mmCIF file of C-alpha atoms and ligand atoms in Angstrom:
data_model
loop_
_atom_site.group_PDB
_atom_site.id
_atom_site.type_symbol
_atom_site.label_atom_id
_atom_site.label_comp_id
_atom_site.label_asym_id
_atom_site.label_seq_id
_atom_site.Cartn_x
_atom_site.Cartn_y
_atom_site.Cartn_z
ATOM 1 C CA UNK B 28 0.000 0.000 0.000
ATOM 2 C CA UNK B 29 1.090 3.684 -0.715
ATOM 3 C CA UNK B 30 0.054 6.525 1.213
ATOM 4 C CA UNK B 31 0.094 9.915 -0.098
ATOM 5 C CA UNK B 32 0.347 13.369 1.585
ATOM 6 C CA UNK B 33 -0.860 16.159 -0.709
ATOM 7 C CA UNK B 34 -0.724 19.303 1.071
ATOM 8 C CA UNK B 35 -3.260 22.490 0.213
ATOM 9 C CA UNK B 36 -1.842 25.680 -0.696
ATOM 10 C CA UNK B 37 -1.418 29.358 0.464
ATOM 11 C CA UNK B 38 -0.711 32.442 -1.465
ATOM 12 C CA UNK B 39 0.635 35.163 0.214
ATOM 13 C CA UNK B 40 0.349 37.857 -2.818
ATOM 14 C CA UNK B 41 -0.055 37.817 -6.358
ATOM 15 C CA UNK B 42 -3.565 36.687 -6.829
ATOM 16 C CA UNK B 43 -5.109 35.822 -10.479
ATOM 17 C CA UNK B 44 -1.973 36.931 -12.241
ATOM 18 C CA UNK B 45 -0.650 32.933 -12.581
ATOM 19 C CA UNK B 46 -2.425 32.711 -15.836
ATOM 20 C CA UNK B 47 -1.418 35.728 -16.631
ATOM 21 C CA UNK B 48 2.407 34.690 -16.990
ATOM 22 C CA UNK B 49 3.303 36.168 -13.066
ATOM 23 C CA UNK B 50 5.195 35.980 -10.537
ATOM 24 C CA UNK B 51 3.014 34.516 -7.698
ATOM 25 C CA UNK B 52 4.151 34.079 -3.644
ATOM 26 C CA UNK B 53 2.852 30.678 -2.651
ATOM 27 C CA UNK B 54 3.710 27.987 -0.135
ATOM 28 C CA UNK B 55 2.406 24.554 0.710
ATOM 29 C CA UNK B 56 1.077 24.152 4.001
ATOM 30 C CA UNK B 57 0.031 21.656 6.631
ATOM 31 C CA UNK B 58 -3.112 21.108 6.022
ATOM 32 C CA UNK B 59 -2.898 17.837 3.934
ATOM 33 C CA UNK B 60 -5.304 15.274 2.035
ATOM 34 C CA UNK B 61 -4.254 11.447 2.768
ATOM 35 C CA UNK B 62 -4.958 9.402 0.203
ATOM 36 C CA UNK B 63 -4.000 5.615 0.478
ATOM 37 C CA UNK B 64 -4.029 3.435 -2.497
ATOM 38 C CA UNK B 65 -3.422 0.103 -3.067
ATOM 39 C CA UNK B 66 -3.609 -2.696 -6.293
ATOM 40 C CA UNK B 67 -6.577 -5.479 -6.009
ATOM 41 C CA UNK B 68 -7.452 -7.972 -8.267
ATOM 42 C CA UNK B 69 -11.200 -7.015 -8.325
ATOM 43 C CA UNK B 70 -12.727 -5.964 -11.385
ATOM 44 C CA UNK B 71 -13.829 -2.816 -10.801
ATOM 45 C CA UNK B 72 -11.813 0.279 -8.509
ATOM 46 C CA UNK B 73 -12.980 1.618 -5.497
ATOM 47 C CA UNK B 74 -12.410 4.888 -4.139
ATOM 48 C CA UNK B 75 -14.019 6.148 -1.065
ATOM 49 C CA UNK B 76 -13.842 9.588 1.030
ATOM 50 C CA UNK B 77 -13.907 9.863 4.636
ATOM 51 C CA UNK B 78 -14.622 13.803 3.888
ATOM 52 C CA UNK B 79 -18.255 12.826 1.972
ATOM 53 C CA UNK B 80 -18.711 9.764 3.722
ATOM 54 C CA UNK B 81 -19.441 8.227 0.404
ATOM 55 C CA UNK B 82 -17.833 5.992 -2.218
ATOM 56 C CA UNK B 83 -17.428 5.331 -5.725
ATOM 57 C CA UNK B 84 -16.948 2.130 -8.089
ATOM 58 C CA UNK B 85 -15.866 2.432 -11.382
ATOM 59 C CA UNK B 86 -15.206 0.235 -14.319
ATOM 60 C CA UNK B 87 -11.624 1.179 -16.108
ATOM 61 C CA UNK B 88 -12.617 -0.137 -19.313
ATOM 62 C CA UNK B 89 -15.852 2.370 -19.340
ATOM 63 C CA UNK B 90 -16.826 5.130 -17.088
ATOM 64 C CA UNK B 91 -18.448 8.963 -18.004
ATOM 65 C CA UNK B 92 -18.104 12.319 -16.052
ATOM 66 C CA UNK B 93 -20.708 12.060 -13.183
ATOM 67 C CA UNK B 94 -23.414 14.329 -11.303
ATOM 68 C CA UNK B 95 -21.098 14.626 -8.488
ATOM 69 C CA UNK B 96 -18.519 17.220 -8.565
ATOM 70 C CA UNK B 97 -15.793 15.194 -6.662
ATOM 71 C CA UNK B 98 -16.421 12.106 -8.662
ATOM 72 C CA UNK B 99 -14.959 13.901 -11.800
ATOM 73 C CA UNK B 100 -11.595 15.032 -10.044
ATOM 74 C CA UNK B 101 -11.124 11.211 -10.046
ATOM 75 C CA UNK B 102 -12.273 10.657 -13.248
ATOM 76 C CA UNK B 103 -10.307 13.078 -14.974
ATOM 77 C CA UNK B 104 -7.474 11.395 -13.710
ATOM 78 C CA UNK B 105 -8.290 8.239 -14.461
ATOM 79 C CA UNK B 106 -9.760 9.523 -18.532
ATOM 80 C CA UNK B 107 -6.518 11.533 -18.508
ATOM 81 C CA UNK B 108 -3.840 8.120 -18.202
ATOM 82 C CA UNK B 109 -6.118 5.703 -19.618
ATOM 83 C CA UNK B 110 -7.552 7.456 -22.370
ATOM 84 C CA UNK B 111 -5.296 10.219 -23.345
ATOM 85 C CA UNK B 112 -1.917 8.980 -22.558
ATOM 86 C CA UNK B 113 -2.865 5.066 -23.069
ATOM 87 C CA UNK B 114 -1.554 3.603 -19.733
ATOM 88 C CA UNK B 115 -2.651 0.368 -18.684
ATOM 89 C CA UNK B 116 -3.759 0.633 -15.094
ATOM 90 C CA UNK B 117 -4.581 -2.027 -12.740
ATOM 91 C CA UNK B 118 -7.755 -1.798 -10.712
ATOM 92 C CA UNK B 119 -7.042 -0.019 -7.197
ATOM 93 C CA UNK B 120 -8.712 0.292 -3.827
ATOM 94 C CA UNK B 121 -8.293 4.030 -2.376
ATOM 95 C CA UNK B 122 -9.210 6.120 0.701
ATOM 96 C CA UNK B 123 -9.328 9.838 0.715
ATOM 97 C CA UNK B 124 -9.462 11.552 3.988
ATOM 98 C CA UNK B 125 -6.914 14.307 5.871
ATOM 99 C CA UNK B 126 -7.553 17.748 7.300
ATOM 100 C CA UNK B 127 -8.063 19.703 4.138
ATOM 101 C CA UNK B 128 -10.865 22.026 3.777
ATOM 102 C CA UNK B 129 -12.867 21.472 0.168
ATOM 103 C CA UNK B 130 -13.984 24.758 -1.096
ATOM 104 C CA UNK B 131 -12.082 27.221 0.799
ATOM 105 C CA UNK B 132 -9.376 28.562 -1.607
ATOM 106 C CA UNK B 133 -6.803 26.165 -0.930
ATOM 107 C CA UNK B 134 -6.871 24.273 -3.701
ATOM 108 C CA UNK B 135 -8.486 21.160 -2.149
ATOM 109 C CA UNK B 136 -8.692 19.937 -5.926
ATOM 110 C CA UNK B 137 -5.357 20.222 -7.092
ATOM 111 C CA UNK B 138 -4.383 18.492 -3.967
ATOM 112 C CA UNK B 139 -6.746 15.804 -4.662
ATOM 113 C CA UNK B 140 -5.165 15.506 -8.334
ATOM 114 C CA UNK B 141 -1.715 15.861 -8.049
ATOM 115 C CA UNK B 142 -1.870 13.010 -5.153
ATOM 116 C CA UNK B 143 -4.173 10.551 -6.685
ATOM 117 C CA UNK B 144 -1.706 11.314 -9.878
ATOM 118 C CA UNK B 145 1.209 10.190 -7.405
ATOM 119 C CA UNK B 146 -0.274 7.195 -6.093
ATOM 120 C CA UNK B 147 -1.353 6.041 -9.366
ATOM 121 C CA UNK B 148 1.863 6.300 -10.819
ATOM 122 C CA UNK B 149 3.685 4.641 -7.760
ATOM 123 C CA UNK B 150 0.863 1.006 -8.182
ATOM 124 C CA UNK B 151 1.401 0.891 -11.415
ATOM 125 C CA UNK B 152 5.161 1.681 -11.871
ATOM 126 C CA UNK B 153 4.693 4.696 -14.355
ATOM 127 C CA UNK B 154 7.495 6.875 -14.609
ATOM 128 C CA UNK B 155 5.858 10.410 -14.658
ATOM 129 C CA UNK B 156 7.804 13.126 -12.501
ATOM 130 C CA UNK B 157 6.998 16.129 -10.970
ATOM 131 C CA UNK B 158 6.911 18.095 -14.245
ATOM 132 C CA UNK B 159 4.654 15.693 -15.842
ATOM 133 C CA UNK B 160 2.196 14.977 -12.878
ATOM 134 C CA UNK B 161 1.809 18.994 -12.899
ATOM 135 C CA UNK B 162 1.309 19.389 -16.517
ATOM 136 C CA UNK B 163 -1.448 16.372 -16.594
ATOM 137 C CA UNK B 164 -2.911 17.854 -13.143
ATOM 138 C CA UNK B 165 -3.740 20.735 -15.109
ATOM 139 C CA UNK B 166 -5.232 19.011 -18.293
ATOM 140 C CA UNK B 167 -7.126 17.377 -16.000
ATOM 141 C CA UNK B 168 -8.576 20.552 -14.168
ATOM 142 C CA UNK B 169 -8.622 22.330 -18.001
ATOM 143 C CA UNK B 170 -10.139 19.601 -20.022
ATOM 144 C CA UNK B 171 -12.176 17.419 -17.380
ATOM 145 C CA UNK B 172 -13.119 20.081 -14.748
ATOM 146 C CA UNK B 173 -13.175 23.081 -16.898
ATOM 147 C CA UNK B 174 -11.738 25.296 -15.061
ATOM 148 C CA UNK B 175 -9.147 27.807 -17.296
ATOM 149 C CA UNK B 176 -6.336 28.104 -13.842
ATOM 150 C CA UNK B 177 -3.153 28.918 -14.064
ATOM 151 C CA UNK B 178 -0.019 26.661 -12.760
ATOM 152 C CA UNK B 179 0.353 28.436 -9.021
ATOM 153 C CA UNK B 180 -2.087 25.605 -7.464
ATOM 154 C CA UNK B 181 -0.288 22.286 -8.787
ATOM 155 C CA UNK B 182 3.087 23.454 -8.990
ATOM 156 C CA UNK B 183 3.155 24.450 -5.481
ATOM 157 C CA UNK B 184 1.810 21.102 -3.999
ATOM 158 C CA UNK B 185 4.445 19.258 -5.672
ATOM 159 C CA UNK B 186 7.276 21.550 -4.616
ATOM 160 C CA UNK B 187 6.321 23.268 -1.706
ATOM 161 C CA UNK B 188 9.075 23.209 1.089
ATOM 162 C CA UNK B 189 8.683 23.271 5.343
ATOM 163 C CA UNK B 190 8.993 27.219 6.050
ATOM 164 C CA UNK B 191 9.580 28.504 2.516
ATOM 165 C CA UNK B 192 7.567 30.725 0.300
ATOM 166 C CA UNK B 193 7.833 29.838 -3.414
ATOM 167 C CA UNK B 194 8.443 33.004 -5.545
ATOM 168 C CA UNK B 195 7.353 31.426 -8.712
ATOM 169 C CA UNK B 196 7.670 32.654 -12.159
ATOM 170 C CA UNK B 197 4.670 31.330 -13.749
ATOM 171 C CA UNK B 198 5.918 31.915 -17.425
ATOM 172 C CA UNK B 199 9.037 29.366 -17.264
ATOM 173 C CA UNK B 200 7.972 27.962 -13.337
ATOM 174 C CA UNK B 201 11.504 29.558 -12.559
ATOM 175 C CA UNK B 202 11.617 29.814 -8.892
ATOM 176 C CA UNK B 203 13.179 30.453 -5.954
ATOM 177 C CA UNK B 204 12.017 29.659 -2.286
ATOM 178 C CA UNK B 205 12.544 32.867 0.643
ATOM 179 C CA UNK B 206 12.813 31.721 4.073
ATOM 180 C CA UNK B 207 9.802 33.002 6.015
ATOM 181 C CA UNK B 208 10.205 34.971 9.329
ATOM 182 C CA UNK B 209 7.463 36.967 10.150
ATOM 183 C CA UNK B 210 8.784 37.084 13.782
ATOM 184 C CA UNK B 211 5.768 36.652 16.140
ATOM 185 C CA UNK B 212 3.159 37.149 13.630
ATOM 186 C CA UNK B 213 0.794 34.048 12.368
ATOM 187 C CA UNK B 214 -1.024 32.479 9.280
ATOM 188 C CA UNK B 215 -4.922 32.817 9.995
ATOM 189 C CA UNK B 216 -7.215 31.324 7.729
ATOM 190 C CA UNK B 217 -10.328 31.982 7.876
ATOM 191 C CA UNK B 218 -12.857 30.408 6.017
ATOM 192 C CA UNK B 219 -16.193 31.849 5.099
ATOM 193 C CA UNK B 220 -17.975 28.450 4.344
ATOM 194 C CA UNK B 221 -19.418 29.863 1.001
ATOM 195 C CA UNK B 222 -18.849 29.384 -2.436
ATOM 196 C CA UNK B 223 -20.730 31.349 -4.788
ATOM 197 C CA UNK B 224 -22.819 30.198 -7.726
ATOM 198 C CA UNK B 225 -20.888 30.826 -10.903
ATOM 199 C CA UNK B 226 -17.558 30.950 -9.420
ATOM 200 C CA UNK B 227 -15.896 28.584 -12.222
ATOM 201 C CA UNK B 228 -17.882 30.037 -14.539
ATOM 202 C CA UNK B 229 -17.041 33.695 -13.720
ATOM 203 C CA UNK B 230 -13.290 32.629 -13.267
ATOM 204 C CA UNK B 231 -12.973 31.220 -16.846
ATOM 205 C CA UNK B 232 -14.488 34.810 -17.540
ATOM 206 C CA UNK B 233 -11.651 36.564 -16.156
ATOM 207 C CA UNK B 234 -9.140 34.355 -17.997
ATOM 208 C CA UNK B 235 -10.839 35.669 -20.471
ATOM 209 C CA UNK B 236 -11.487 39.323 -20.331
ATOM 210 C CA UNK B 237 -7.554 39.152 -19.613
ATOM 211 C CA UNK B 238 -6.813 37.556 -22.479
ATOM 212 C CA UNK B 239 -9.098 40.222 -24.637
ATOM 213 C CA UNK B 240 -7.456 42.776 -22.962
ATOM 214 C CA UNK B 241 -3.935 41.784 -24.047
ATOM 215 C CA UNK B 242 -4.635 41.122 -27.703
ATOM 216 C CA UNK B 243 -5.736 44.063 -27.978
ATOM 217 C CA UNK B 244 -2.630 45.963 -26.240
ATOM 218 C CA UNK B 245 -0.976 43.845 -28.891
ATOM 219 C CA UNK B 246 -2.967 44.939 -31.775
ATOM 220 C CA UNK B 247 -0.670 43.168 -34.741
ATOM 221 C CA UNK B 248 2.743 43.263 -33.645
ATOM 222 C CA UNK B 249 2.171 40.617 -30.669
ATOM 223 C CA UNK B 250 4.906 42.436 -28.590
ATOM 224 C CA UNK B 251 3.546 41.439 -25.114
ATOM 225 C CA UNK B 252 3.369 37.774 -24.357
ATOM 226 C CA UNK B 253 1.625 38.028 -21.180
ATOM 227 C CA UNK B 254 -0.699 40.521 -19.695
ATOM 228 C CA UNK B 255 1.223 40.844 -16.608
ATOM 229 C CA UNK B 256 4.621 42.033 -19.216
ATOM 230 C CA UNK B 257 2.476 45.160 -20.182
ATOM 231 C CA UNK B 258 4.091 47.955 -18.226
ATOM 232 C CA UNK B 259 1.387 50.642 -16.943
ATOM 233 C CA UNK B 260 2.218 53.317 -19.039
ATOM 234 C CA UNK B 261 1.277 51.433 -22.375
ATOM 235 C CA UNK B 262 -2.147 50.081 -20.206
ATOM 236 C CA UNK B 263 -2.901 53.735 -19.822
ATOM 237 C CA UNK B 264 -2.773 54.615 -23.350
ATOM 238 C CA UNK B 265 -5.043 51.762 -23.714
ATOM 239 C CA UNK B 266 -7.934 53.342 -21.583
ATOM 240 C CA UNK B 267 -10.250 54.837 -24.782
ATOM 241 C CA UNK B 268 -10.272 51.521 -26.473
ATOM 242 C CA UNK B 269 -10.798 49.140 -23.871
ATOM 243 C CA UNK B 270 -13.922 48.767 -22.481
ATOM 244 C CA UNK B 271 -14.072 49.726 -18.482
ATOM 245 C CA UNK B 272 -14.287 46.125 -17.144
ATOM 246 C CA UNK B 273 -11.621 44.962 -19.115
ATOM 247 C CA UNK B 274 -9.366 48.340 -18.440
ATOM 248 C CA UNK B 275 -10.005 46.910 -14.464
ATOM 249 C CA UNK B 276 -8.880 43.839 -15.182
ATOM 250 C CA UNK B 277 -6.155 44.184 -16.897
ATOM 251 C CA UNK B 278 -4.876 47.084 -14.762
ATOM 252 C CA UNK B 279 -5.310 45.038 -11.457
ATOM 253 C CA UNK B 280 -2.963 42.318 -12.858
ATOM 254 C CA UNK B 281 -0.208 44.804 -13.867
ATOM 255 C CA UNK B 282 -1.077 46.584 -10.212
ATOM 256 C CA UNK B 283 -0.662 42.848 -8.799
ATOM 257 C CA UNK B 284 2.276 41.904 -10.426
ATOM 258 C CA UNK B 285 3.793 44.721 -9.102
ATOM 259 C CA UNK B 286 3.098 44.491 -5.532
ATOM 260 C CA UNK B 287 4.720 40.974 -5.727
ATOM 261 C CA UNK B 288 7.761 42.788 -6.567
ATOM 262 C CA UNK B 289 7.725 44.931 -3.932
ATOM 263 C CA UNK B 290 6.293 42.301 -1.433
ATOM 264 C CA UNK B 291 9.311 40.380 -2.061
ATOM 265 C CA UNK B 292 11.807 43.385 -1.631
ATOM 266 C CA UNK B 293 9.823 43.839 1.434
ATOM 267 C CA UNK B 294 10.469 40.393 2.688
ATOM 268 C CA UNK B 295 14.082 41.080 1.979
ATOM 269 C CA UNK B 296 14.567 44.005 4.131
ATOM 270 C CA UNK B 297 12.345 42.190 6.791
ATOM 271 C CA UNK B 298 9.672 44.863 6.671
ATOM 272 C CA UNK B 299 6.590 43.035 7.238
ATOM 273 C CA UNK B 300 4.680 46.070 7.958
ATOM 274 C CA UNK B 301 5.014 47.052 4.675
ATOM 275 C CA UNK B 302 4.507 43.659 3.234
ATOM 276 C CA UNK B 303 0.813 43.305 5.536
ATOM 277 C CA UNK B 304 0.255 47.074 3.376
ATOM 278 C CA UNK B 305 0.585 45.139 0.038
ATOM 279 C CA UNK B 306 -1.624 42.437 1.189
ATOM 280 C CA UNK B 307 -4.689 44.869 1.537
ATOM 281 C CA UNK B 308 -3.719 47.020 -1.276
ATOM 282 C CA UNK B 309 -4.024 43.571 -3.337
ATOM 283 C CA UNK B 310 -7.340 42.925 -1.548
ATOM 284 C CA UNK B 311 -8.668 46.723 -2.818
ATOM 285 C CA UNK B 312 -7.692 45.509 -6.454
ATOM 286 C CA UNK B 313 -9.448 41.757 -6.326
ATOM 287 C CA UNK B 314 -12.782 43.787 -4.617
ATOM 288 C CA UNK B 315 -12.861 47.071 -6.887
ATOM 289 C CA UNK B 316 -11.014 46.100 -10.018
ATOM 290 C CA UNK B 317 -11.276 42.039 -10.943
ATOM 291 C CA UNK B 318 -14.223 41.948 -8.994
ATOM 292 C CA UNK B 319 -13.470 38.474 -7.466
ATOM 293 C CA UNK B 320 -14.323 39.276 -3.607
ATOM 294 C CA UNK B 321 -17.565 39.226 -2.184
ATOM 295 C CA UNK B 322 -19.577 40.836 0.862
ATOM 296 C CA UNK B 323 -18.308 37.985 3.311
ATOM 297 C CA UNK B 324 -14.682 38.436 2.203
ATOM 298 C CA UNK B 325 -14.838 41.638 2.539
ATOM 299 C CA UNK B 326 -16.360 41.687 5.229
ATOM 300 C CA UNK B 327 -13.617 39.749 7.440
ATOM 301 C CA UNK B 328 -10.914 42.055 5.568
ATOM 302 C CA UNK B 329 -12.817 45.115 7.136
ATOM 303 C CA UNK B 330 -13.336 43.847 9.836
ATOM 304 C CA UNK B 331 -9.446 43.343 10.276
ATOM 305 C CA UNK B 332 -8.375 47.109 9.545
ATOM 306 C CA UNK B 333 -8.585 49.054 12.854
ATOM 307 C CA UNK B 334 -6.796 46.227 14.918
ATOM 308 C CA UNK B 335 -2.768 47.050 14.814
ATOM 309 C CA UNK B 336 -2.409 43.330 15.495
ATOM 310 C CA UNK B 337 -3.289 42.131 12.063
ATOM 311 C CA UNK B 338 -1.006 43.235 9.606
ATOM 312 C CA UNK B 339 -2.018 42.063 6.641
ATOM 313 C CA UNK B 340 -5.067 40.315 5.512
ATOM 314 C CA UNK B 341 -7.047 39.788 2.083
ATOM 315 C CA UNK B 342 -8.841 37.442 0.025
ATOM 316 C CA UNK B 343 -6.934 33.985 -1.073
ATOM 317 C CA UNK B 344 -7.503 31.934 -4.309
ATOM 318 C CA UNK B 345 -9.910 32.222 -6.712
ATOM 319 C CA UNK B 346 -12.479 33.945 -4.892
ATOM 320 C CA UNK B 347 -16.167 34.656 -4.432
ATOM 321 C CA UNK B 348 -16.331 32.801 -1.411
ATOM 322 C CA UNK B 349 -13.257 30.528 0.298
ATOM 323 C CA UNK B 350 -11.081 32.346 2.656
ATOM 324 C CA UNK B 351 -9.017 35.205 3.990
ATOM 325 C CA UNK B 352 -5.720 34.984 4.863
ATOM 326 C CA UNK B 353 -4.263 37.242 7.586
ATOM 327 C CA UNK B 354 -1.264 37.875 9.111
ATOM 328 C CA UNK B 355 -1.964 38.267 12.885
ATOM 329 C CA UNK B 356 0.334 38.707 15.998
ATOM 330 C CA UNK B 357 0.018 35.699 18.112
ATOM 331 C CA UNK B 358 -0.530 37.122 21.471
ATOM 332 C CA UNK B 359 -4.218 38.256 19.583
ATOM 333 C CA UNK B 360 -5.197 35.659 17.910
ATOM 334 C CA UNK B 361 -7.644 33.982 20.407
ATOM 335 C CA UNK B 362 -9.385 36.954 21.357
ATOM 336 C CA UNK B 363 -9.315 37.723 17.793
ATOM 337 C CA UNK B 364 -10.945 34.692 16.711
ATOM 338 C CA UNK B 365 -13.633 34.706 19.278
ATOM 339 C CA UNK B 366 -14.570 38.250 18.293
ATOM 340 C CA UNK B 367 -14.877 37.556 14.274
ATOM 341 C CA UNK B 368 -15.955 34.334 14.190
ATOM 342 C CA UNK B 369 -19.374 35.907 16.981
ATOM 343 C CA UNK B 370 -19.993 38.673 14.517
ATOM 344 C CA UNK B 371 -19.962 36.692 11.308
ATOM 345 C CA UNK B 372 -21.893 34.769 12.688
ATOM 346 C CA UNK B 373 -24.138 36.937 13.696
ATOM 347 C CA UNK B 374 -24.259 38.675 10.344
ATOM 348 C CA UNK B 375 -24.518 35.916 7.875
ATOM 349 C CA UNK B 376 -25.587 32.801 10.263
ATOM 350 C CA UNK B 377 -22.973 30.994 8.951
ATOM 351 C CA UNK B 378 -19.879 29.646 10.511
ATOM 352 C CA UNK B 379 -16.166 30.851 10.263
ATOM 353 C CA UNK B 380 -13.795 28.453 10.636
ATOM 354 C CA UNK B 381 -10.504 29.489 11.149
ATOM 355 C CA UNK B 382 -6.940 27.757 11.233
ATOM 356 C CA UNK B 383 -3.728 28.914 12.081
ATOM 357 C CA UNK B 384 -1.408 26.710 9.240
ATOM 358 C CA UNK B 385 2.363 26.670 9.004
ATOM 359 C CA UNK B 386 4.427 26.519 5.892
ATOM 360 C CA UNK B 387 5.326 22.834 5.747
ATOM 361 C CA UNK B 388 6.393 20.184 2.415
ATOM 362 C CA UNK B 389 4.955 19.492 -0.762
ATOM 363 C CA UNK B 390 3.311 16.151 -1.386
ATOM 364 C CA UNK B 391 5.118 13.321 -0.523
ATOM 365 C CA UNK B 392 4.541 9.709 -0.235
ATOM 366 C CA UNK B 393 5.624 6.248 1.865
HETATM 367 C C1 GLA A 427 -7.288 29.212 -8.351
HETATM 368 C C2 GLA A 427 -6.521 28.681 -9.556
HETATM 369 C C3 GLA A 427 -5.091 29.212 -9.582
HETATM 370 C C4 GLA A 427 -5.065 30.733 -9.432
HETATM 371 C C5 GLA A 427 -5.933 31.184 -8.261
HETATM 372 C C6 GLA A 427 -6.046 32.681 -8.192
HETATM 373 O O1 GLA A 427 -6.732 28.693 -7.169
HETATM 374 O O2 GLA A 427 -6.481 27.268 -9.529
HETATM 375 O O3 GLA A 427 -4.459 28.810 -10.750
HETATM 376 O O4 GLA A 427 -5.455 31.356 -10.616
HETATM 377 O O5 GLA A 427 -7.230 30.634 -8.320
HETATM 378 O O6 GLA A 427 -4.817 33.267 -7.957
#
């Protein structure tokens, strides 16, 4: 039997710029699913999670997408090797479970790829390696999901390292990792429990609008491969013949891209202050600009401003629901938490969860 760790994933700054060819600040964390995954001999595969309480059975020779959203993050997979790539694959018993939260920005799904992808590969001897399990992860989420995402989610799972942000160059994945010392302050999560109709729908939309924004910067001559490559200047003069959404859009990603800059010249000279600045100037842009956030996100965000404690804090992942990161001295975070999670409750009768995380490895497997 193998058993997989596939860890979720945090982004400090540089949000919806990944498909945009940027340079993103994210880190794996330990919040992990554990998937376990063993040969058999029977004729069908079974895969069950301990997060649904449910399971599924499915014939390798023949199966079709299925009414159940999690069902198709194993199909892909499985449509992906077997029908794509033409592996052979023997049938397989697995069991999903771990501490991950589904549906609250950190990337749940890609974890849930990349390590059945792993375990796969490990019962049945295929030689894929990181690069490949990435690049088929994301197939999978493009072509079987449907969702248009960048690299940032899968690349980070498979390389993430125990206190390291990745500073990732999303056009090449050229990286480096920065150690992280944010002295006494900690990594809040805090989940908002909802995800918004449309979300993948209005996310593909973005990819979109982005990508009608740059070819028109580009008019013929193509000089701008990415959207996030266009300096300001040449946005600006831009303005008349883009429409005001997609003048927004495009100038929150060149705003993003560089505050990532500037975060990480921040983290250099050890000025988290400034850094926590850049995370709520990047929240502004996601609420008023790509119009990503919504009234619960920002609510928390608000929420955070007056309290010197919290020194950064702003939406994380793809948005309209999931969670807010913060960065929160750790002498406040009780009372903090208490005092949030009674008001949002109160507000929106829902539940916050919240979890302090720590930076910890990428997936790996015994
Ligand atoms: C989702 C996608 C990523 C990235 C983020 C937003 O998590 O999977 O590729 O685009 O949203 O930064």
């Amino acid at each position: 039997m193998v058993l997989v760790e596939s860890p979720g994933r945090i982004n400090m700054i540089g949000e919806h710029i990944d498909y945009n060819g940027g340079v993103v600040m994210p880190a794996s964390i330990n919040k992990k699913l554990l998937i376990e995954i063993k040969s058999s001999t029977s004729e069908y595969s079974f895969i069950k999670s301990k997060l649904f309480n449910e399971s599924i059975k499915v014939d390798l020779k023949k199966f079709k997408r299925s009414e159940v959203s999690w069902h198709n993050f194993i199909l892909g997979v499985l449509d992906n090797l077997i029908n794509k790539k033409g592996f052979e694959l023997s049938n397989f018993h697995c069991v999903i479970g771990g501490d991950l939260p589904v549906g609250a920005g950190i990337s749940s799904s890609s974890a849930l790829i990349c390590g059945l992808l792993k375990g796969i590969c490990l019962i049945n001897n295929l030689n894929l390696n990181k690069d490949d399990i990435i690049k088929i992860a994301r197939e999978v989420e493009h072509e079987y999901i449907g969702v248009k995402g960048g690299i940032m989610d899968q690349f980070t799972i498979m390389n993430g390292k125990t206190d390291k942000l990745i500073l990732l160059d999303c056009r090449d994945r050229t990286h480096k990792y920065i150690d992280i010392d944010f002295n006494q302050h900690k990594i809040l999560l805090l989940n908002t429990n909802v995800k918004h109709n449309l979300s993948e729908t209005s996310y593909n939309e973005r990819v979109h609008q982005c990508g009608k924004a740059l070819k028109i910067i580009n008019g013929k001559d193509n000089k701008y491969k990415f959207l996030t490559e266009v300096p300001l200047e040449i946005l600006q003069k831009f303005k008349t013949h883009l429409n005001k959404k997609i003048f927004n859009r495009a100038l929150f990603v060149i705003q993003e891209q560089e505050r990532v800059h500037k975060a990480y010249n921040k983290l250099m000279t050890k000025d988290i202050y400034s850094f926590g600045e850049l995370m709520y100037e990047s929240h502004e842009g996601l609420r008023n600009l790509y119009d990503v956030s919504c009234e619960e996100l920002d609510f928390l965000v608000d929420f955070s401003m007056d309290k010197k404690y919290v020194i950064g804090s702003r939406m994380m992942g793809g948005g309209f629901g999931g969670c807010v990161i913060n960065l929160i001295d750790s002498v406040f975070l009780k009372q903090y938490i208490n005092d949030i999670s009674d008001l949002y409750n109160n507000k929106f009768s829902l539940n916050l969860n919240s979890d302090v995380v720590t930076i910890s490895n990428g997936l790996t497997n015994r």
